[in-house]
mmCIF file of C-alpha atoms and ligand atoms in Angstrom:
data_model
loop_
_atom_site.group_PDB
_atom_site.id
_atom_site.type_symbol
_atom_site.label_atom_id
_atom_site.label_comp_id
_atom_site.label_asym_id
_atom_site.label_seq_id
_atom_site.Cartn_x
_atom_site.Cartn_y
_atom_site.Cartn_z
ATOM 1 C CA MET R 259 -95.102 -60.681 -126.616
ATOM 2 C CA ILE R 260 -96.007 -58.700 -129.747
ATOM 3 C CA ARG R 261 -99.635 -58.507 -130.197
ATOM 4 C CA PRO R 262 -100.928 -58.914 -133.810
ATOM 5 C CA TRP R 263 -103.623 -56.293 -133.035
ATOM 6 C CA PRO R 264 -103.347 -52.523 -133.045
ATOM 7 C CA HIS R 265 -104.891 -52.241 -129.633
ATOM 8 C CA ALA R 266 -105.431 -54.472 -126.533
ATOM 9 C CA PRO R 267 -108.759 -56.170 -126.532
ATOM 10 C CA ARG R 268 -111.788 -53.997 -125.360
ATOM 11 C CA PHE R 269 -114.641 -55.255 -123.125
ATOM 12 C CA ILE R 270 -118.064 -53.573 -123.697
ATOM 13 C CA GLY R 271 -120.029 -53.762 -120.632
ATOM 14 C CA SER R 272 -122.809 -52.024 -118.697
ATOM 15 C CA GLU R 273 -124.362 -52.139 -115.227
ATOM 16 C CA ILE R 274 -127.776 -52.268 -116.732
ATOM 17 C CA TYR R 275 -127.636 -56.087 -116.637
ATOM 18 C CA ARG R 276 -127.006 -56.154 -112.852
ATOM 19 C CA GLY R 277 -130.112 -56.941 -111.077
ATOM 20 C CA SER R 278 -132.408 -56.612 -114.106
ATOM 21 C CA SER R 279 -134.556 -59.667 -114.667
ATOM 22 C CA TYR R 280 -137.093 -60.907 -117.290
ATOM 23 C CA GLY R 281 -139.132 -61.989 -114.314
ATOM 24 C CA ALA R 282 -139.234 -64.653 -111.586
ATOM 25 C CA HIS R 283 -140.021 -67.541 -113.630
ATOM 26 C CA HIS R 284 -138.160 -66.567 -116.843
ATOM 27 C CA PRO R 285 -134.845 -68.144 -117.825
ATOM 28 C CA LEU R 286 -133.180 -64.722 -117.855
ATOM 29 C CA ARG R 287 -133.758 -64.077 -114.174
ATOM 30 C CA VAL R 288 -130.182 -65.114 -113.376
ATOM 31 C CA ALA R 289 -127.177 -62.937 -113.243
ATOM 32 C CA ARG R 290 -124.898 -63.148 -116.358
ATOM 33 C CA VAL R 291 -123.001 -60.208 -117.618
ATOM 34 C CA SER R 292 -122.468 -58.761 -114.038
ATOM 35 C CA THR R 293 -120.688 -62.008 -113.069
ATOM 36 C CA VAL R 294 -118.271 -61.737 -116.033
ATOM 37 C CA ILE R 295 -117.471 -58.041 -115.210
ATOM 38 C CA ASP R 296 -116.994 -58.855 -111.548
ATOM 39 C CA LEU R 297 -114.845 -61.966 -112.236
ATOM 40 C CA ALA R 298 -112.581 -60.063 -114.769
ATOM 41 C CA ARG R 299 -112.148 -57.238 -112.108
ATOM 42 C CA ALA R 300 -111.284 -59.713 -109.489
ATOM 43 C CA LEU R 301 -108.724 -61.468 -111.616
ATOM 44 C CA GLY R 302 -107.121 -58.101 -112.628
ATOM 45 C CA TRP R 303 -108.142 -58.529 -116.204
ATOM 46 C CA PHE R 304 -109.175 -55.028 -116.961
ATOM 47 C CA ALA R 305 -106.066 -52.875 -117.793
ATOM 48 C CA ASP R 306 -106.599 -49.184 -118.097
ATOM 49 C CA GLY R 307 -108.909 -48.336 -121.103
ATOM 50 C CA GLN R 308 -109.972 -51.970 -121.691
ATOM 51 C CA TYR R 309 -113.394 -51.632 -119.974
ATOM 52 C CA VAL R 310 -115.735 -49.501 -122.148
ATOM 53 C CA ILE R 311 -119.311 -48.593 -120.990
ATOM 54 C CA SER R 312 -121.819 -49.544 -123.564
ATOM 55 C CA PRO R 313 -123.964 -46.529 -124.740
ATOM 56 C CA ARG R 314 -127.733 -47.119 -125.087
ATOM 57 C CA ALA R 315 -128.524 -46.891 -128.792
ATOM 58 C CA LYS R 316 -131.008 -44.214 -129.977
ATOM 59 C CA PRO R 317 -134.253 -45.346 -131.908
ATOM 60 C CA SER R 318 -132.768 -43.641 -135.023
ATOM 61 C CA ALA R 319 -129.652 -46.026 -134.746
ATOM 62 C CA LEU R 320 -131.793 -49.030 -134.133
ATOM 63 C CA ALA R 321 -133.965 -48.203 -137.205
ATOM 64 C CA ALA R 322 -130.993 -49.210 -139.276
ATOM 65 C CA TRP R 323 -132.492 -52.837 -138.973
ATOM 66 C CA HIS R 324 -135.763 -52.346 -136.997
ATOM 67 C CA ASP R 325 -139.215 -51.145 -138.043
ATOM 68 C CA PRO R 326 -139.784 -47.623 -136.378
ATOM 69 C CA ALA R 327 -143.308 -48.579 -135.478
ATOM 70 C CA TYR R 328 -141.943 -51.558 -133.474
ATOM 71 C CA LEU R 329 -139.292 -49.464 -131.759
ATOM 72 C CA SER R 330 -142.050 -47.076 -130.790
ATOM 73 C CA ALA R 331 -144.099 -49.995 -129.340
ATOM 74 C CA LEU R 332 -141.103 -51.217 -127.431
ATOM 75 C CA MET R 333 -140.342 -48.048 -125.768
ATOM 76 C CA ARG R 334 -144.089 -47.592 -124.898
ATOM 77 C CA ALA R 335 -144.232 -51.248 -123.459
ATOM 78 C CA GLU R 336 -141.483 -50.131 -121.139
ATOM 79 C CA ASN R 337 -143.415 -47.099 -120.031
ATOM 80 C CA GLY R 338 -146.553 -49.071 -119.534
ATOM 81 C CA THR R 339 -148.606 -47.338 -122.188
ATOM 82 C CA LEU R 340 -148.839 -49.997 -124.959
ATOM 83 C CA ALA R 341 -152.156 -51.046 -126.335
ATOM 84 C CA SER R 342 -152.789 -54.675 -126.214
ATOM 85 C CA ASP R 343 -153.444 -55.115 -129.930
ATOM 86 C CA GLU R 344 -150.061 -53.566 -130.636
ATOM 87 C CA ALA R 345 -148.411 -55.956 -128.094
ATOM 88 C CA ARG R 346 -149.865 -58.911 -129.875
ATOM 89 C CA ARG R 347 -148.748 -57.598 -133.273
ATOM 90 C CA HIS R 348 -145.118 -57.290 -131.950
ATOM 91 C CA HIS R 349 -144.993 -60.431 -129.697
ATOM 92 C CA LEU R 350 -144.517 -58.355 -126.516
ATOM 93 C CA GLY R 351 -145.945 -59.423 -123.235
ATOM 94 C CA THR R 352 -145.628 -63.215 -124.126
ATOM 95 C CA ALA R 353 -144.104 -65.833 -121.869
ATOM 96 C CA SER R 354 -140.881 -65.593 -123.868
ATOM 97 C CA ASN R 355 -140.822 -61.899 -124.319
ATOM 98 C CA PRO R 356 -142.334 -60.485 -121.256
ATOM 99 C CA ILE R 357 -143.004 -56.900 -120.173
ATOM 100 C CA PHE R 358 -140.337 -55.908 -117.506
ATOM 101 C CA PRO R 359 -138.854 -52.730 -116.186
ATOM 102 C CA GLU R 360 -135.701 -52.384 -118.517
ATOM 103 C CA MET R 361 -137.349 -54.012 -121.648
ATOM 104 C CA PHE R 362 -136.255 -51.192 -123.933
ATOM 105 C CA ARG R 363 -133.164 -49.829 -122.113
ATOM 106 C CA ARG R 364 -131.418 -53.186 -121.615
ATOM 107 C CA PRO R 365 -131.660 -54.515 -125.212
ATOM 108 C CA ALA R 366 -130.963 -51.028 -126.529
ATOM 109 C CA THR R 367 -127.818 -51.030 -124.457
ATOM 110 C CA ALA R 368 -126.736 -54.413 -125.869
ATOM 111 C CA ALA R 369 -127.506 -52.868 -129.412
ATOM 112 C CA GLY R 370 -125.592 -49.722 -128.545
ATOM 113 C CA GLY R 371 -122.662 -51.902 -127.587
ATOM 114 C CA SER R 372 -122.656 -53.758 -130.895
ATOM 115 C CA ILE R 373 -122.991 -50.609 -132.884
ATOM 116 C CA LEU R 374 -120.119 -49.140 -130.972
ATOM 117 C CA ALA R 375 -118.034 -52.295 -131.469
ATOM 118 C CA GLY R 376 -118.620 -51.891 -135.257
ATOM 119 C CA GLN R 377 -117.187 -48.378 -135.197
ATOM 120 C CA MET R 378 -114.354 -49.250 -132.889
ATOM 121 C CA LEU R 379 -113.244 -51.964 -135.083
ATOM 122 C CA ARG R 380 -112.994 -49.754 -138.097
ATOM 123 C CA HIS R 381 -109.038 -50.084 -138.017
ATOM 124 C CA GLY R 382 -108.856 -53.496 -136.530
ATOM 125 C CA GLY R 383 -108.917 -54.989 -133.048
ATOM 126 C CA VAL R 384 -110.681 -57.406 -130.646
ATOM 127 C CA ILE R 385 -113.851 -56.684 -128.708
ATOM 128 C CA HIS R 386 -115.857 -58.805 -126.308
ATOM 129 C CA SER R 387 -119.438 -57.704 -125.556
ATOM 130 C CA PRO R 388 -121.025 -60.413 -123.630
ATOM 131 C CA GLY R 389 -124.440 -58.476 -123.398
ATOM 132 C CA GLY R 390 -124.755 -58.938 -127.170
ATOM 133 C CA GLY R 391 -125.754 -61.804 -129.002
ATOM 134 C CA THR R 392 -129.488 -61.535 -129.189
ATOM 135 C CA HIS R 393 -129.692 -63.428 -132.437
ATOM 136 C CA HIS R 394 -133.422 -64.223 -132.625
ATOM 137 C CA GLY R 395 -134.738 -60.577 -132.839
ATOM 138 C CA LEU R 396 -136.724 -59.692 -135.847
ATOM 139 C CA PRO R 397 -137.235 -56.323 -137.672
ATOM 140 C CA ASP R 398 -140.881 -55.833 -136.442
ATOM 141 C CA ARG R 399 -141.115 -58.024 -133.415
ATOM 142 C CA ALA R 400 -139.541 -59.801 -130.361
ATOM 143 C CA ASN R 401 -138.681 -63.290 -130.651
ATOM 144 C CA GLY R 402 -137.101 -65.952 -128.384
ATOM 145 C CA PHE R 403 -136.015 -63.485 -125.382
ATOM 146 C CA CYS R 404 -134.600 -60.991 -128.095
ATOM 147 C CA TYR R 405 -136.292 -57.703 -128.350
ATOM 148 C CA LEU R 406 -133.648 -56.307 -130.675
ATOM 149 C CA ASN R 407 -131.086 -57.997 -132.969
ATOM 150 C CA ASP R 408 -127.655 -56.635 -132.017
ATOM 151 C CA PRO R 409 -125.573 -59.011 -134.159
ATOM 152 C CA ALA R 410 -127.474 -57.541 -137.316
ATOM 153 C CA LEU R 411 -126.795 -54.091 -136.070
ATOM 154 C CA ALA R 412 -123.126 -54.875 -135.559
ATOM 155 C CA ILE R 413 -122.894 -56.159 -139.238
ATOM 156 C CA LEU R 414 -124.528 -53.044 -140.421
ATOM 157 C CA SER R 415 -122.235 -50.836 -138.161
ATOM 158 C CA LEU R 416 -119.166 -52.545 -139.601
ATOM 159 C CA ARG R 417 -120.460 -51.847 -143.115
ATOM 160 C CA SER R 418 -121.046 -48.308 -142.223
ATOM 161 C CA VAL R 419 -117.320 -47.813 -141.604
ATOM 162 C CA GLY R 420 -116.389 -49.416 -144.812
ATOM 163 C CA VAL R 421 -115.917 -53.075 -143.755
ATOM 164 C CA ARG R 422 -117.557 -55.246 -146.501
ATOM 165 C CA ARG R 423 -116.887 -58.906 -146.126
ATOM 166 C CA ILE R 424 -118.091 -60.132 -142.736
ATOM 167 C CA ALA R 425 -118.271 -63.653 -141.349
ATOM 168 C CA TYR R 426 -120.888 -64.447 -138.548
ATOM 169 C CA VAL R 427 -120.305 -67.604 -136.614
ATOM 170 C CA ASP R 428 -122.856 -68.784 -134.133
ATOM 171 C CA ILE R 429 -122.257 -71.629 -131.723
ATOM 172 C CA ASP R 430 -125.299 -71.070 -129.486
ATOM 173 C CA ALA R 431 -127.647 -74.035 -128.952
ATOM 174 C CA HIS R 432 -130.266 -72.351 -130.881
ATOM 175 C CA HIS R 433 -130.257 -71.397 -134.552
ATOM 176 C CA CYS R 434 -129.716 -67.703 -135.266
ATOM 177 C CA ASP R 435 -133.053 -67.277 -137.204
ATOM 178 C CA GLY R 436 -133.076 -63.509 -136.973
ATOM 179 C CA VAL R 437 -129.521 -63.126 -138.298
ATOM 180 C CA GLU R 438 -130.371 -65.506 -141.166
ATOM 181 C CA HIS R 439 -133.528 -63.587 -142.024
ATOM 182 C CA GLY R 440 -131.560 -60.538 -142.325
ATOM 183 C CA PHE R 441 -128.433 -61.664 -144.364
ATOM 184 C CA ALA R 442 -129.109 -65.014 -145.886
ATOM 185 C CA GLU R 443 -129.240 -63.251 -149.396
ATOM 186 C CA ASP R 444 -126.136 -61.057 -148.748
ATOM 187 C CA PRO R 445 -123.188 -62.724 -150.479
ATOM 188 C CA ASP R 446 -120.790 -60.647 -148.484
ATOM 189 C CA VAL R 447 -122.023 -62.032 -145.059
ATOM 190 C CA MET R 448 -121.110 -65.618 -144.457
ATOM 191 C CA LEU R 449 -123.362 -67.229 -141.973
ATOM 192 C CA ILE R 450 -122.093 -70.363 -140.077
ATOM 193 C CA SER R 451 -124.327 -71.801 -137.244
ATOM 194 C CA VAL R 452 -124.008 -74.897 -135.086
ATOM 195 C CA HIS R 453 -127.144 -75.535 -133.180
ATOM 196 C CA GLU R 454 -129.183 -78.451 -131.544
ATOM 197 C CA GLU R 455 -131.402 -80.234 -134.157
ATOM 198 C CA ARG R 456 -135.134 -80.345 -133.389
ATOM 199 C CA ARG R 457 -135.078 -77.577 -130.988
ATOM 200 C CA TRP R 458 -136.767 -74.117 -131.091
ATOM 201 C CA PRO R 459 -136.834 -72.080 -133.454
ATOM 202 C CA PHE R 460 -136.783 -75.180 -135.768
ATOM 203 C CA THR R 461 -134.980 -73.371 -138.416
ATOM 204 C CA GLY R 462 -131.388 -73.671 -139.636
ATOM 205 C CA ALA R 463 -131.587 -76.761 -141.735
ATOM 206 C CA LEU R 464 -128.487 -78.287 -143.173
ATOM 207 C CA GLU R 465 -129.948 -77.694 -146.647
ATOM 208 C CA ASP R 466 -130.104 -73.900 -146.222
ATOM 209 C CA ARG R 467 -127.770 -72.159 -148.666
ATOM 210 C CA GLY R 468 -128.921 -68.597 -148.933
ATOM 211 C CA ALA R 469 -126.740 -66.878 -151.619
ATOM 212 C CA GLY R 470 -124.432 -69.806 -151.258
ATOM 213 C CA GLN R 471 -122.548 -68.491 -148.108
ATOM 214 C CA VAL R 472 -125.049 -69.929 -145.435
ATOM 215 C CA TRP R 473 -123.743 -72.985 -143.598
ATOM 216 C CA ASN R 474 -125.974 -74.577 -140.936
ATOM 217 C CA LEU R 475 -125.016 -77.698 -138.868
ATOM 218 C CA PRO R 476 -127.774 -79.126 -136.651
ATOM 219 C CA VAL R 477 -126.213 -81.390 -134.133
ATOM 220 C CA PRO R 478 -127.782 -84.156 -131.953
ATOM 221 C CA ARG R 479 -128.206 -84.337 -128.270
ATOM 222 C CA GLY R 480 -125.047 -85.168 -126.374
ATOM 223 C CA PHE R 481 -122.765 -83.101 -128.886
ATOM 224 C CA ASN R 482 -119.293 -83.283 -127.265
ATOM 225 C CA ASP R 483 -115.925 -81.423 -127.253
ATOM 226 C CA THR R 484 -114.316 -83.788 -129.706
ATOM 227 C CA GLU R 485 -117.247 -83.114 -132.144
ATOM 228 C CA MET R 486 -116.934 -79.374 -131.842
ATOM 229 C CA SER R 487 -113.147 -79.610 -132.496
ATOM 230 C CA ALA R 488 -114.065 -81.646 -135.729
ATOM 231 C CA VAL R 489 -116.595 -78.947 -136.575
ATOM 232 C CA LEU R 490 -114.059 -76.199 -136.090
ATOM 233 C CA ASP R 491 -111.510 -77.910 -138.258
ATOM 234 C CA ARG R 492 -113.789 -79.405 -141.060
ATOM 235 C CA LEU R 493 -116.419 -76.658 -141.287
ATOM 236 C CA ILE R 494 -115.811 -73.320 -139.531
ATOM 237 C CA LEU R 495 -112.081 -72.734 -140.350
ATOM 238 C CA LEU R 496 -112.239 -74.099 -143.942
ATOM 239 C CA ARG R 497 -115.149 -72.022 -144.928
ATOM 240 C CA LEU R 498 -113.681 -68.899 -143.272
ATOM 241 C CA ALA R 499 -110.337 -69.454 -145.124
ATOM 242 C CA ASP R 500 -112.418 -69.624 -148.360
ATOM 243 C CA PHE R 501 -114.251 -66.515 -147.599
ATOM 244 C CA ARG R 502 -111.396 -64.278 -146.391
ATOM 245 C CA PRO R 503 -113.461 -62.010 -144.062
ATOM 246 C CA GLU R 504 -112.423 -58.539 -143.128
ATOM 247 C CA ALA R 505 -114.175 -59.044 -139.746
ATOM 248 C CA VAL R 506 -115.457 -62.098 -137.761
ATOM 249 C CA ILE R 507 -118.439 -61.947 -135.356
ATOM 250 C CA LEU R 508 -118.694 -64.896 -133.002
ATOM 251 C CA GLN R 509 -121.992 -65.352 -131.165
ATOM 252 C CA CYS R 510 -120.651 -67.444 -128.217
ATOM 253 C CA GLY R 511 -124.012 -68.425 -126.511
ATOM 254 C CA ALA R 512 -123.205 -70.612 -123.461
ATOM 255 C CA ASP R 513 -126.398 -72.586 -123.639
ATOM 256 C CA ALA R 514 -124.654 -75.480 -125.475
ATOM 257 C CA LEU R 515 -122.763 -76.344 -122.223
ATOM 258 C CA MET R 516 -123.833 -79.554 -120.598
ATOM 259 C CA GLU R 517 -125.143 -77.795 -117.387
ATOM 260 C CA ASP R 518 -127.407 -75.548 -119.304
ATOM 261 C CA PRO R 519 -131.247 -76.134 -118.427
ATOM 262 C CA LEU R 520 -132.441 -75.094 -121.939
ATOM 263 C CA SER R 521 -130.609 -77.467 -124.202
ATOM 264 C CA ARG R 522 -129.409 -81.058 -124.301
ATOM 265 C CA LEU R 523 -125.930 -80.704 -125.924
ATOM 266 C CA ALA R 524 -122.808 -81.785 -123.617
ATOM 267 C CA LEU R 525 -120.027 -79.376 -124.344
ATOM 268 C CA SER R 526 -117.515 -78.271 -121.714
ATOM 269 C CA ASN R 527 -116.382 -74.659 -122.036
ATOM 270 C CA ASN R 528 -113.123 -75.749 -123.514
ATOM 271 C CA ALA R 529 -115.001 -76.159 -126.677
ATOM 272 C CA HIS R 530 -116.047 -72.423 -126.553
ATOM 273 C CA LEU R 531 -112.532 -71.425 -125.690
ATOM 274 C CA GLU R 532 -110.993 -73.432 -128.478
ATOM 275 C CA VAL R 533 -113.318 -71.724 -131.000
ATOM 276 C CA VAL R 534 -112.615 -68.273 -129.560
ATOM 277 C CA ALA R 535 -108.986 -68.629 -129.761
ATOM 278 C CA ALA R 536 -109.014 -70.203 -133.290
ATOM 279 C CA LEU R 537 -111.158 -67.341 -134.691
ATOM 280 C CA GLN R 538 -108.947 -64.692 -133.209
ATOM 281 C CA GLN R 539 -106.433 -65.652 -135.985
ATOM 282 C CA VAL R 540 -108.727 -65.371 -138.939
ATOM 283 C CA ALA R 541 -109.308 -61.644 -139.614
ATOM 284 C CA PRO R 542 -108.006 -58.389 -138.416
ATOM 285 C CA ARG R 543 -111.361 -57.409 -136.728
ATOM 286 C CA TYR R 544 -113.001 -59.659 -134.204
ATOM 287 C CA LEU R 545 -116.233 -59.204 -132.192
ATOM 288 C CA VAL R 546 -117.174 -61.839 -129.592
ATOM 289 C CA LEU R 547 -120.769 -61.622 -128.411
ATOM 290 C CA GLY R 548 -122.577 -63.497 -125.616
ATOM 291 C CA GLY R 549 -125.986 -65.080 -126.363
ATOM 292 C CA GLY R 550 -127.848 -67.762 -124.600
ATOM 293 C CA GLY R 551 -126.689 -69.309 -121.262
ATOM 294 C CA TYR R 552 -129.223 -69.786 -118.442
ATOM 295 C CA ASN R 553 -127.110 -71.557 -115.742
ATOM 296 C CA PRO R 554 -125.503 -68.595 -113.787
ATOM 297 C CA TRP R 555 -122.398 -70.420 -112.873
ATOM 298 C CA SER R 556 -121.644 -71.995 -116.302
ATOM 299 C CA VAL R 557 -122.396 -68.868 -118.286
ATOM 300 C CA GLY R 558 -120.356 -66.549 -116.009
ATOM 301 C CA ARG R 559 -117.375 -68.879 -115.791
ATOM 302 C CA CYS R 560 -117.547 -69.417 -119.662
ATOM 303 C CA TRP R 561 -117.519 -65.680 -120.702
ATOM 304 C CA ALA R 562 -115.043 -64.663 -118.081
ATOM 305 C CA ALA R 563 -112.721 -67.389 -119.506
ATOM 306 C CA VAL R 564 -113.468 -66.083 -123.139
ATOM 307 C CA TRP R 565 -112.079 -62.660 -121.923
ATOM 308 C CA GLY R 566 -109.035 -64.238 -120.323
ATOM 309 C CA VAL R 567 -108.300 -66.137 -123.546
ATOM 310 C CA LEU R 568 -108.824 -63.229 -125.857
ATOM 311 C CA ASN R 569 -106.149 -61.414 -123.721
ATOM 312 C CA GLY R 570 -103.772 -64.364 -123.651
ATOM 313 C CA HIS R 571 -104.106 -64.709 -119.918
ATOM 314 C CA SER R 572 -103.498 -68.179 -118.456
ATOM 315 C CA LEU R 573 -106.655 -69.330 -116.603
ATOM 316 C CA PRO R 574 -105.984 -69.967 -112.977
ATOM 317 C CA GLU R 575 -106.243 -73.658 -111.854
ATOM 318 C CA ARG R 576 -108.108 -72.425 -108.647
ATOM 319 C CA LEU R 577 -109.757 -69.086 -108.501
ATOM 320 C CA PRO R 578 -108.370 -66.645 -105.912
ATOM 321 C CA PRO R 579 -110.761 -66.272 -102.781
ATOM 322 C CA VAL R 580 -112.146 -62.891 -104.069
ATOM 323 C CA ALA R 581 -113.296 -64.550 -107.354
ATOM 324 C CA GLU R 582 -114.575 -67.627 -105.663
ATOM 325 C CA ALA R 583 -116.732 -65.390 -103.548
ATOM 326 C CA ILE R 584 -118.402 -63.980 -106.575
ATOM 327 C CA LEU R 585 -119.562 -67.289 -107.748
ATOM 328 C CA ARG R 586 -120.600 -68.540 -104.308
ATOM 329 C CA ALA R 587 -122.847 -65.432 -104.047
ATOM 330 C CA LEU R 588 -124.829 -66.421 -107.191
ATOM 331 C CA SER R 589 -128.216 -67.976 -106.882
ATOM 332 C CA PHE R 590 -130.304 -69.989 -109.295
ATOM 333 C CA PRO R 591 -133.834 -69.502 -107.956
ATOM 334 C CA GLY R 592 -136.365 -72.249 -108.625
ATOM 335 C CA HIS R 593 -134.069 -74.769 -110.263
ATOM 336 C CA ARG R 594 -132.676 -78.052 -108.757
ATOM 337 C CA MET R 595 -129.094 -77.021 -110.015
ATOM 338 C CA GLY R 596 -129.059 -74.170 -107.723
ATOM 339 C CA LYS R 597 -129.576 -76.369 -104.480
ATOM 340 C CA ALA R 598 -126.209 -77.929 -104.230
ATOM 341 C CA PRO R 599 -123.747 -76.676 -106.919
ATOM 342 C CA PRO R 600 -120.602 -78.783 -107.298
ATOM 343 C CA ASP R 601 -117.554 -77.193 -105.893
ATOM 344 C CA HIS R 602 -115.759 -76.615 -109.266
ATOM 345 C CA TRP R 603 -118.596 -74.154 -110.200
ATOM 346 C CA PHE R 604 -117.091 -71.845 -107.394
ATOM 347 C CA THR R 605 -113.439 -72.665 -107.734
ATOM 348 C CA THR R 606 -112.589 -72.790 -111.419
ATOM 349 C CA LEU R 607 -113.305 -71.122 -114.666
ATOM 350 C CA ARG R 608 -112.272 -74.010 -117.003
ATOM 351 C CA ASP R 609 -114.369 -77.143 -117.017
ATOM 352 C CA THR R 610 -112.849 -80.463 -117.341
ATOM 353 C CA GLN R 611 -112.935 -81.654 -121.017
ATOM 354 C CA ARG R 612 -115.930 -83.658 -122.281
ATOM 355 C CA THR R 613 -114.352 -85.637 -125.090
ATOM 356 C CA GLY R 614 -115.992 -88.511 -126.888
ATOM 357 C CA LYS R 615 -116.506 -90.114 -130.245
ATOM 358 C CA VAL R 616 -117.581 -88.195 -133.234
ATOM 359 C CA SER R 617 -121.085 -89.631 -133.904
ATOM 360 C CA GLU R 618 -122.017 -90.948 -137.261
ATOM 361 C CA THR R 619 -124.651 -88.233 -137.720
ATOM 362 C CA VAL R 620 -122.203 -85.397 -137.133
ATOM 363 C CA ASP R 621 -119.615 -86.925 -139.466
ATOM 364 C CA ALA R 622 -122.123 -87.595 -142.260
ATOM 365 C CA ARG R 623 -123.551 -84.069 -142.001
ATOM 366 C CA LEU R 624 -119.911 -82.660 -142.072
ATOM 367 C CA HIS R 625 -119.334 -84.767 -145.202
ATOM 368 C CA ARG R 626 -122.455 -83.309 -146.876
ATOM 369 C CA LEU R 627 -121.214 -79.826 -146.192
ATOM 370 C CA GLU R 628 -117.659 -80.644 -147.403
ATOM 371 C CA ALA R 629 -119.107 -82.056 -150.613
ATOM 372 C CA ARG R 630 -121.157 -78.886 -151.084
ATOM 373 C CA ALA R 631 -118.077 -76.774 -150.508
ATOM 374 C CA VAL R 632 -116.249 -78.636 -153.334
ATOM 375 C CA VAL R 633 -119.055 -77.889 -155.672
ATOM 376 C CA TRP R 634 -119.143 -74.323 -154.656
ATOM 377 C CA HIS R 635 -115.537 -73.711 -155.477
HETATM 378 ZN ZN1 ZN D 969 -129.700 -70.102 -127.399
#
C-alpha cells in the first residue's frame, strides 16, 4: 500500500496523564490518555518513531494566545502560592477548574504537544494527540476543565510555519467556545462544531457566522450514528470542500458517546471513526486531538480505535488478552457504570452501530445551513 502522506502517522503522548487527577469527585479523575497508549502498545500499533513524547510548553510559547499574568497565576496555583483574589479573577480553584498537583504541567504538556504538532505538520502528515483538545480555555482564565487552549495554540503554531488556511472541526458534546472566541473573525480559520443543544457552555448557536466561516450545529438528545453520517455528508465535508484547507484539526471529544456521563447524545464510536477516516482525505496536514470523554472505557476504546484507523489497521473483533487486561484494570470510582461494566467494554474497541432515523430537528437545521452555504457562494 502506498501512503498518501510523506510519513507514517505520529502519536504525541506523555506519562504526565497517568495517575494525575483533577480530584476524587471531578469527572477528570479517570484514566484516559494512559489507556490509549497502553492499548496501542499492546496491539503493536507503535512502529519505531511513531510515538513522540510531548514536550511541556514554556510560558513564552503559551503567551502566543494566553495572557502572561494568567500564565503566572496558573504556575503559582500549582506551587500553592496564589492569592485568593487572583484565583477568583482567573477562575482557578472552582469546582470545574480545581487546584491539583499537575494543574500547570499537565495542560502545558497538552499545549506543548499541540504546538509541536503544528511544527511537525509543516510539510504534511498525520498526528494524533489525545491529550489535546482543551477547547474551552480562554486567554485569561480557566473554563470548563480547560486551563489552556491547546487547539488555539495548534492553529497559531501551523500559522508560524506558513500554513494559512486551517479548518477546525469539533465533534465534542460541548461547544468549542474558547476556539470560537479566538478565531470567529479570522476568515482563514473555518470552524465547524457539532454539539448538544441546551448544554453548557450554552454558546454555539446555529445562527453564529463569525466572518462567514463559522458553522455551528446544535443537536438534540439521542443524536445517533445515522445522524452523524448525515452531518458529515451534508455539512462537514461540503464546507471543507468549499474552503480547501491546507490543514485540518479534528477535536474528537468522546463525550458524545452514549455511555458518557456528561452528555445525553447516543453515538457509538463508529460515528467518530467515520469522521476521523473521512477527514484524513481532505488536506495534506491532519491533527486529531482528544477532548471530553468521562467514561474510562468508552474514551480509551474510542481514541485507541482512532489511532488504529489513522494507521489503516483493521480493528480486532476481539482484543487479545494483554489488551483486555488493560481495560479490565480500569476503574470508574463513584459511578454506577463502574460497578458492572458490560463485557464488550473489556473485549472490543469498536462498538455496535447505533443507527436510527434522522430527526426532523437535525434535518431542518442541516437545511438551514445548506441554504446559508448557497447564499455564501
Ligand atoms: Zn465536552
